[in-house]
């Protein structure tokens, strides 16, 4: 079955760019998502990309998809303290969504 | 690695009946389990958080008498949709959290699609 992997921790200085990486195994995944979870809150959908796209930009967020390598990344430009959260990568094939374990983004002053 | 098994993956039921969804952590003890609901083309919405052996904490707007959550052991949580109606049709996902403090990780089930007819 589908497996989604992402690193557990990332530390970035305020103002720098954050890049969170994710790999998945099922090449038939049609949608790929990035979710954000702030402390004590539920998941918030940040952005998603269709599998036939290779890039999507939305304000400070840029998603890159390398379908050949099954690699997805989320770039947050000008990282701010409010970006401190856990970021989940997820892949959807058919009716199932498989999530990664989440990357905890820590912002350094 | 940590695995969460969610069952069933899809279910169709008649209006007025109850449906139980199970979420099991297969190789770790889940201190906390979360239940989410996702409507088409929308984000996941947290419904409730349950800690083993205690009552679930429901998010605002979620009817606790309608969505019964039981977390009787460290490896099993169940969500029962009681007296289901067509508007309860949705995609339900559980998530289990292992460990404590800053080192905990989340593992998600693969979801259950509920269709109420």
PDB file of C-alpha atoms in Angstrom:
ATOM      1  CA  UNK A   1       0.000   0.000   0.000  1.00  0.00           C
ATOM      2  CA  UNK A   2       0.833   3.659  -0.060  1.00  0.00           C
ATOM      3  CA  UNK A   3       3.516   4.910   2.271  1.00  0.00           C
ATOM      4  CA  UNK A   4       4.273   8.564   2.896  1.00  0.00           C
ATOM      5  CA  UNK A   5       7.541   9.576   4.514  1.00  0.00           C
ATOM      6  CA  UNK A   6       8.727  12.906   5.823  1.00  0.00           C
ATOM      7  CA  UNK A   7      11.381  14.025   8.266  1.00  0.00           C
ATOM      8  CA  UNK A   8      10.134  14.680  11.788  1.00  0.00           C
ATOM      9  CA  UNK A   9      11.871  17.966  12.601  1.00  0.00           C
ATOM     10  CA  UNK A  10      13.052  21.129  10.848  1.00  0.00           C
ATOM     11  CA  UNK A  11      14.552  24.260  12.390  1.00  0.00           C
ATOM     12  CA  UNK A  12      14.672  27.483  10.384  1.00  0.00           C
ATOM     13  CA  UNK A  13      15.631  31.058  11.226  1.00  0.00           C
ATOM     14  CA  UNK A  14      12.917  33.666  11.057  1.00  0.00           C
ATOM     15  CA  UNK A  15      12.937  35.311   7.638  1.00  0.00           C
ATOM     16  CA  UNK A  16      14.583  32.377   5.874  1.00  0.00           C
ATOM     17  CA  UNK A  17      12.785  29.926   3.618  1.00  0.00           C
ATOM     18  CA  UNK A  18      11.592  26.596   4.978  1.00  0.00           C
ATOM     19  CA  UNK A  19      11.540  23.537   2.762  1.00  0.00           C
ATOM     20  CA  UNK A  20       9.688  20.476   3.969  1.00  0.00           C
ATOM     21  CA  UNK A  21      10.153  17.324   1.931  1.00  0.00           C
ATOM     22  CA  UNK A  22       7.965  14.296   1.489  1.00  0.00           C
ATOM     23  CA  UNK A  23       8.155  11.075  -0.482  1.00  0.00           C
ATOM     24  CA  UNK A  24       5.344   8.707  -1.367  1.00  0.00           C
ATOM     25  CA  UNK A  25       5.276   5.290  -2.922  1.00  0.00           C
ATOM     26  CA  UNK A  26       2.071   4.958  -4.925  1.00  0.00           C
ATOM     27  CA  UNK A  27       2.537   6.451  -8.370  1.00  0.00           C
ATOM     28  CA  UNK A  28      -1.224   6.375  -8.959  1.00  0.00           C
ATOM     29  CA  UNK A  29      -1.871   8.954  -6.237  1.00  0.00           C
ATOM     30  CA  UNK A  30      -4.052  11.626  -7.792  1.00  0.00           C
ATOM     31  CA  UNK A  31      -3.947  14.343  -5.164  1.00  0.00           C
ATOM     32  CA  UNK A  32      -1.156  15.377  -2.854  1.00  0.00           C
ATOM     33  CA  UNK A  33      -1.815  17.597   0.115  1.00  0.00           C
ATOM     34  CA  UNK A  34      -0.071  19.680   2.703  1.00  0.00           C
ATOM     35  CA  UNK A  35      -1.808  20.148   6.029  1.00  0.00           C
ATOM     36  CA  UNK A  36      -0.800  22.341   8.955  1.00  0.00           C
ATOM     37  CA  UNK A  37      -1.522  21.586  12.567  1.00  0.00           C
ATOM     38  CA  UNK A  38      -0.975  24.225  15.211  1.00  0.00           C
ATOM     39  CA  UNK A  39      -0.754  23.225  18.876  1.00  0.00           C
ATOM     40  CA  UNK A  40      -4.069  21.997  20.201  1.00  0.00           C
ATOM     41  CA  UNK A  41      -5.824  22.456  16.867  1.00  0.00           C
ATOM     42  CA  UNK A  42      -7.061  20.207  14.101  1.00  0.00           C
ATOM     43  CA  UNK A  43      -5.571  19.858  10.675  1.00  0.00           C
ATOM     44  CA  UNK A  44      -5.826  22.799   8.321  1.00  0.00           C
ATOM     45  CA  UNK A  45      -5.494  22.216   4.591  1.00  0.00           C
ATOM     46  CA  UNK A  46      -2.747  24.518   3.331  1.00  0.00           C
ATOM     47  CA  UNK A  47      -2.610  23.551  -0.282  1.00  0.00           C
ATOM     48  CA  UNK A  48      -2.889  20.627  -2.630  1.00  0.00           C
ATOM     49  CA  UNK A  49      -1.603  19.703  -6.034  1.00  0.00           C
ATOM     50  CA  UNK A  50      -2.941  17.424  -8.716  1.00  0.00           C
ATOM     51  CA  UNK A  51      -0.623  14.714  -9.888  1.00  0.00           C
ATOM     52  CA  UNK A  52      -0.510  16.167 -13.405  1.00  0.00           C
ATOM     53  CA  UNK A  53       1.039  19.406 -12.148  1.00  0.00           C
ATOM     54  CA  UNK A  54       4.640  19.989 -11.170  1.00  0.00           C
ATOM     55  CA  UNK A  55       4.355  23.278  -9.337  1.00  0.00           C
ATOM     56  CA  UNK A  56       1.791  25.318  -7.532  1.00  0.00           C
ATOM     57  CA  UNK A  57       2.326  28.669  -5.874  1.00  0.00           C
ATOM     58  CA  UNK A  58       0.059  30.392  -3.408  1.00  0.00           C
ATOM     59  CA  UNK A  59       1.438  33.537  -1.781  1.00  0.00           C
ATOM     60  CA  UNK A  60       4.345  32.424   0.428  1.00  0.00           C
ATOM     61  CA  UNK A  61       3.778  28.753  -0.306  1.00  0.00           C
ATOM     62  CA  UNK A  62       5.281  26.861  -3.211  1.00  0.00           C
ATOM     63  CA  UNK A  63       4.623  23.189  -3.805  1.00  0.00           C
ATOM     64  CA  UNK A  64       6.913  21.237  -6.101  1.00  0.00           C
ATOM     65  CA  UNK A  65       6.038  17.772  -7.330  1.00  0.00           C
ATOM     66  CA  UNK A  66       8.502  15.415  -8.957  1.00  0.00           C
ATOM     67  CA  UNK A  67       6.250  12.625 -10.086  1.00  0.00           C
ATOM     68  CA  UNK A  68       9.077  10.531 -11.452  1.00  0.00           C
ATOM     69  CA  UNK A  69      10.811  10.460  -8.085  1.00  0.00           C
ATOM     70  CA  UNK A  70       7.517  10.571  -6.135  1.00  0.00           C
ATOM     71  CA  UNK A  71       8.830  13.546  -4.215  1.00  0.00           C
ATOM     72  CA  UNK A  72       6.804  16.455  -2.940  1.00  0.00           C
ATOM     73  CA  UNK A  73       8.073  19.569  -1.231  1.00  0.00           C
ATOM     74  CA  UNK A  74       6.554  22.570   0.478  1.00  0.00           C
ATOM     75  CA  UNK A  75       8.523  25.803   0.511  1.00  0.00           C
ATOM     76  CA  UNK A  76       7.493  28.568   2.882  1.00  0.00           C
ATOM     77  CA  UNK A  77       9.120  31.873   1.951  1.00  0.00           C
ATOM     78  CA  UNK A  78      10.006  34.450   4.630  1.00  0.00           C
ATOM     79  CA  UNK A  79       9.240  32.056   7.482  1.00  0.00           C
ATOM     80  CA  UNK A  80       7.538  33.742  10.421  1.00  0.00           C
ATOM     81  CA  UNK A  81       6.947  32.731  14.020  1.00  0.00           C
ATOM     82  CA  UNK A  82       3.320  32.011  13.187  1.00  0.00           C
ATOM     83  CA  UNK A  83       4.479  29.287  10.833  1.00  0.00           C
ATOM     84  CA  UNK A  84       5.631  27.213  13.789  1.00  0.00           C
ATOM     85  CA  UNK A  85       3.505  24.066  13.564  1.00  0.00           C
ATOM     86  CA  UNK A  86       3.477  20.480  12.394  1.00  0.00           C
ATOM     87  CA  UNK A  87       3.142  20.022   8.642  1.00  0.00           C
ATOM     88  CA  UNK A  88       1.620  16.856   7.240  1.00  0.00           C
ATOM     89  CA  UNK A  89       2.100  15.571   3.748  1.00  0.00           C
ATOM     90  CA  UNK A  90      -0.713  13.347   2.446  1.00  0.00           C
ATOM     91  CA  UNK A  91      -1.342  11.373  -0.714  1.00  0.00           C
ATOM     92  CA  UNK A  92      -4.705  10.309  -2.017  1.00  0.00           C
ATOM     93  CA  UNK A  93      -5.438   7.442  -4.324  1.00  0.00           C
ATOM     94  CA  UNK A  94      -9.012   6.239  -4.892  1.00  0.00           C
ATOM     95  CA  UNK A  95     -10.785   6.974  -1.653  1.00  0.00           C
ATOM     96  CA  UNK A  96      -7.941   6.647   0.782  1.00  0.00           C
ATOM     97  CA  UNK A  97      -5.753   9.384   2.137  1.00  0.00           C
ATOM     98  CA  UNK A  98      -2.421   8.336   3.556  1.00  0.00           C
ATOM     99  CA  UNK A  99      -0.631  10.814   5.777  1.00  0.00           C
ATOM    100  CA  UNK A 100       2.999  11.195   6.692  1.00  0.00           C
ATOM    101  CA  UNK A 101       3.890  11.441  10.353  1.00  0.00           C
ATOM    102  CA  UNK A 102       4.327  15.179  10.216  1.00  0.00           C
ATOM    103  CA  UNK A 103       7.306  17.558  10.234  1.00  0.00           C
ATOM    104  CA  UNK A 104       7.598  19.810  13.232  1.00  0.00           C
ATOM    105  CA  UNK A 105       8.791  23.233  12.066  1.00  0.00           C
ATOM    106  CA  UNK A 106      10.662  25.189  14.711  1.00  0.00           C
ATOM    107  CA  UNK A 107      11.418  28.854  14.115  1.00  0.00           C
ATOM    108  CA  UNK A 108      14.665  30.248  15.475  1.00  0.00           C
ATOM    109  CA  UNK A 109      14.797  33.955  16.363  1.00  0.00           C
TER     110      UNK A 109
ATOM    111  CA  UNK B   1       6.936   1.619  11.734  1.00  0.00           C
ATOM    112  CA  UNK B   2       3.755   2.602  13.503  1.00  0.00           C
ATOM    113  CA  UNK B   3       0.606   1.395  11.798  1.00  0.00           C
ATOM    114  CA  UNK B   4      -3.000   2.344  12.379  1.00  0.00           C
ATOM    115  CA  UNK B   5      -5.658   0.098  10.976  1.00  0.00           C
ATOM    116  CA  UNK B   6      -9.049   1.664  10.339  1.00  0.00           C
ATOM    117  CA  UNK B   7     -12.023  -0.510   9.548  1.00  0.00           C
ATOM    118  CA  UNK B   8     -14.187  -0.592   7.554  1.00  0.00           C
ATOM    119  CA  UNK B   9     -12.768   1.371   4.623  1.00  0.00           C
ATOM    120  CA  UNK B  10     -16.246   2.004   3.302  1.00  0.00           C
ATOM    121  CA  UNK B  11     -19.758   1.366   4.523  1.00  0.00           C
ATOM    122  CA  UNK B  12     -23.280   1.999   3.270  1.00  0.00           C
ATOM    123  CA  UNK B  13     -26.089   2.078   5.784  1.00  0.00           C
ATOM    124  CA  UNK B  14     -29.746   2.982   5.934  1.00  0.00           C
ATOM    125  CA  UNK B  15     -31.030   6.118   7.608  1.00  0.00           C
ATOM    126  CA  UNK B  16     -31.742   5.574  11.269  1.00  0.00           C
ATOM    127  CA  UNK B  17     -29.227   2.813  11.794  1.00  0.00           C
ATOM    128  CA  UNK B  18     -25.915   3.031  13.661  1.00  0.00           C
ATOM    129  CA  UNK B  19     -22.461   2.434  12.266  1.00  0.00           C
ATOM    130  CA  UNK B  20     -19.277   1.676  14.175  1.00  0.00           C
ATOM    131  CA  UNK B  21     -15.835   2.546  12.869  1.00  0.00           C
ATOM    132  CA  UNK B  22     -12.771   1.030  14.479  1.00  0.00           C
ATOM    133  CA  UNK B  23      -9.305   2.453  14.740  1.00  0.00           C
ATOM    134  CA  UNK B  24      -6.517   0.186  15.973  1.00  0.00           C
ATOM    135  CA  UNK B  25      -2.869   0.916  16.588  1.00  0.00           C
ATOM    136  CA  UNK B  26      -1.169  -2.290  15.570  1.00  0.00           C
ATOM    137  CA  UNK B  27       2.331  -2.022  16.950  1.00  0.00           C
ATOM    138  CA  UNK B  28       2.298   0.807  19.450  1.00  0.00           C
ATOM    139  CA  UNK B  29       0.242   2.146  22.289  1.00  0.00           C
ATOM    140  CA  UNK B  30      -1.800   5.161  21.349  1.00  0.00           C
ATOM    141  CA  UNK B  31      -2.079   7.505  24.288  1.00  0.00           C
ATOM    142  CA  UNK B  32      -4.376   9.789  22.339  1.00  0.00           C
ATOM    143  CA  UNK B  33      -6.590   9.218  19.343  1.00  0.00           C
ATOM    144  CA  UNK B  34      -8.213  11.812  17.132  1.00  0.00           C
ATOM    145  CA  UNK B  35     -11.253  11.528  14.915  1.00  0.00           C
ATOM    146  CA  UNK B  36     -11.583  13.702  11.837  1.00  0.00           C
ATOM    147  CA  UNK B  37     -14.270  14.198   9.279  1.00  0.00           C
ATOM    148  CA  UNK B  38     -13.767  15.409   5.734  1.00  0.00           C
ATOM    149  CA  UNK B  39     -16.437  16.719   3.417  1.00  0.00           C
ATOM    150  CA  UNK B  40     -15.800  16.633  -0.331  1.00  0.00           C
ATOM    151  CA  UNK B  41     -13.158  19.129  -1.437  1.00  0.00           C
ATOM    152  CA  UNK B  42     -12.735  20.397   2.099  1.00  0.00           C
ATOM    153  CA  UNK B  43     -10.121  20.031   4.760  1.00  0.00           C
ATOM    154  CA  UNK B  44     -10.208  17.581   7.588  1.00  0.00           C
ATOM    155  CA  UNK B  45     -12.223  18.762  10.545  1.00  0.00           C
ATOM    156  CA  UNK B  46     -11.298  17.543  13.991  1.00  0.00           C
ATOM    157  CA  UNK B  47     -14.350  16.049  15.658  1.00  0.00           C
ATOM    158  CA  UNK B  48     -12.973  14.831  18.948  1.00  0.00           C
ATOM    159  CA  UNK B  49      -9.903  13.868  20.911  1.00  0.00           C
ATOM    160  CA  UNK B  50      -9.879  10.823  23.129  1.00  0.00           C
ATOM    161  CA  UNK B  51      -7.435   9.694  25.750  1.00  0.00           C
ATOM    162  CA  UNK B  52      -7.402   6.096  26.851  1.00  0.00           C
ATOM    163  CA  UNK B  53      -9.719   5.457  29.763  1.00  0.00           C
ATOM    164  CA  UNK B  54     -11.338   8.860  29.813  1.00  0.00           C
ATOM    165  CA  UNK B  55     -14.201  10.583  28.060  1.00  0.00           C
ATOM    166  CA  UNK B  56     -13.585  12.107  24.672  1.00  0.00           C
ATOM    167  CA  UNK B  57     -13.298  15.844  24.245  1.00  0.00           C
ATOM    168  CA  UNK B  58     -15.550  17.018  21.446  1.00  0.00           C
ATOM    169  CA  UNK B  59     -14.985  20.047  19.275  1.00  0.00           C
ATOM    170  CA  UNK B  60     -17.576  22.773  19.229  1.00  0.00           C
ATOM    171  CA  UNK B  61     -20.531  21.892  17.084  1.00  0.00           C
ATOM    172  CA  UNK B  62     -19.995  18.134  17.198  1.00  0.00           C
ATOM    173  CA  UNK B  63     -22.891  16.259  18.810  1.00  0.00           C
ATOM    174  CA  UNK B  64     -21.458  13.929  21.407  1.00  0.00           C
ATOM    175  CA  UNK B  65     -24.665  11.899  21.611  1.00  0.00           C
ATOM    176  CA  UNK B  66     -24.596  11.316  17.894  1.00  0.00           C
ATOM    177  CA  UNK B  67     -20.922  10.533  17.494  1.00  0.00           C
ATOM    178  CA  UNK B  68     -20.029   8.178  20.309  1.00  0.00           C
ATOM    179  CA  UNK B  69     -16.348   7.690  20.881  1.00  0.00           C
ATOM    180  CA  UNK B  70     -14.909   4.937  23.013  1.00  0.00           C
ATOM    181  CA  UNK B  71     -11.207   4.581  23.777  1.00  0.00           C
ATOM    182  CA  UNK B  72     -11.228   1.633  26.117  1.00  0.00           C
ATOM    183  CA  UNK B  73      -7.695   0.470  25.504  1.00  0.00           C
ATOM    184  CA  UNK B  74      -4.377   1.861  24.352  1.00  0.00           C
ATOM    185  CA  UNK B  75      -4.769   0.183  20.985  1.00  0.00           C
ATOM    186  CA  UNK B  76      -8.420   0.636  20.102  1.00  0.00           C
ATOM    187  CA  UNK B  77     -10.764   3.566  19.645  1.00  0.00           C
ATOM    188  CA  UNK B  78     -14.204   3.369  18.090  1.00  0.00           C
ATOM    189  CA  UNK B  79     -16.495   5.968  16.598  1.00  0.00           C
ATOM    190  CA  UNK B  80     -20.172   5.074  16.442  1.00  0.00           C
ATOM    191  CA  UNK B  81     -22.446   7.206  14.307  1.00  0.00           C
ATOM    192  CA  UNK B  82     -25.848   6.747  15.872  1.00  0.00           C
ATOM    193  CA  UNK B  83     -29.152   7.166  14.063  1.00  0.00           C
ATOM    194  CA  UNK B  84     -27.317   8.034  10.893  1.00  0.00           C
ATOM    195  CA  UNK B  85     -28.779  10.494   8.409  1.00  0.00           C
ATOM    196  CA  UNK B  86     -27.726  11.253   4.829  1.00  0.00           C
ATOM    197  CA  UNK B  87     -25.986  14.429   5.996  1.00  0.00           C
ATOM    198  CA  UNK B  88     -23.654  12.231   8.057  1.00  0.00           C
ATOM    199  CA  UNK B  89     -22.297  10.814   4.808  1.00  0.00           C
ATOM    200  CA  UNK B  90     -18.655  11.747   4.834  1.00  0.00           C
ATOM    201  CA  UNK B  91     -15.090  10.519   5.022  1.00  0.00           C
ATOM    202  CA  UNK B  92     -13.934   9.770   8.571  1.00  0.00           C
ATOM    203  CA  UNK B  93     -10.269   9.437   9.496  1.00  0.00           C
ATOM    204  CA  UNK B  94      -8.692   8.500  12.792  1.00  0.00           C
ATOM    205  CA  UNK B  95      -5.236   9.420  13.967  1.00  0.00           C
ATOM    206  CA  UNK B  96      -3.270   7.928  16.819  1.00  0.00           C
ATOM    207  CA  UNK B  97      -0.589   9.689  18.749  1.00  0.00           C
ATOM    208  CA  UNK B  98       2.121   7.751  20.461  1.00  0.00           C
ATOM    209  CA  UNK B  99       4.573   8.951  23.036  1.00  0.00           C
ATOM    210  CA  UNK B 100       4.455  12.097  25.060  1.00  0.00           C
ATOM    211  CA  UNK B 101       5.873  15.572  25.029  1.00  0.00           C
ATOM    212  CA  UNK B 102       7.829  16.836  22.074  1.00  0.00           C
ATOM    213  CA  UNK B 103       8.715  13.404  20.763  1.00  0.00           C
ATOM    214  CA  UNK B 104       5.296  12.123  19.887  1.00  0.00           C
ATOM    215  CA  UNK B 105       4.367  11.162  16.379  1.00  0.00           C
ATOM    216  CA  UNK B 106       1.061  10.892  14.597  1.00  0.00           C
ATOM    217  CA  UNK B 107      -0.126   7.974  12.555  1.00  0.00           C
ATOM    218  CA  UNK B 108      -3.300   8.148  10.512  1.00  0.00           C
ATOM    219  CA  UNK B 109      -5.736   5.475   9.506  1.00  0.00           C
ATOM    220  CA  UNK B 110      -6.648   5.237   5.837  1.00  0.00           C
ATOM    221  CA  UNK B 111     -10.162   6.482   6.366  1.00  0.00           C
ATOM    222  CA  UNK B 112     -13.732   5.235   6.214  1.00  0.00           C
ATOM    223  CA  UNK B 113     -16.204   6.458   3.633  1.00  0.00           C
ATOM    224  CA  UNK B 114     -19.682   6.415   5.100  1.00  0.00           C
ATOM    225  CA  UNK B 115     -22.691   6.680   2.825  1.00  0.00           C
ATOM    226  CA  UNK B 116     -26.107   6.905   4.431  1.00  0.00           C
ATOM    227  CA  UNK B 117     -29.031   6.145   2.139  1.00  0.00           C
TER     228      UNK B 117
END
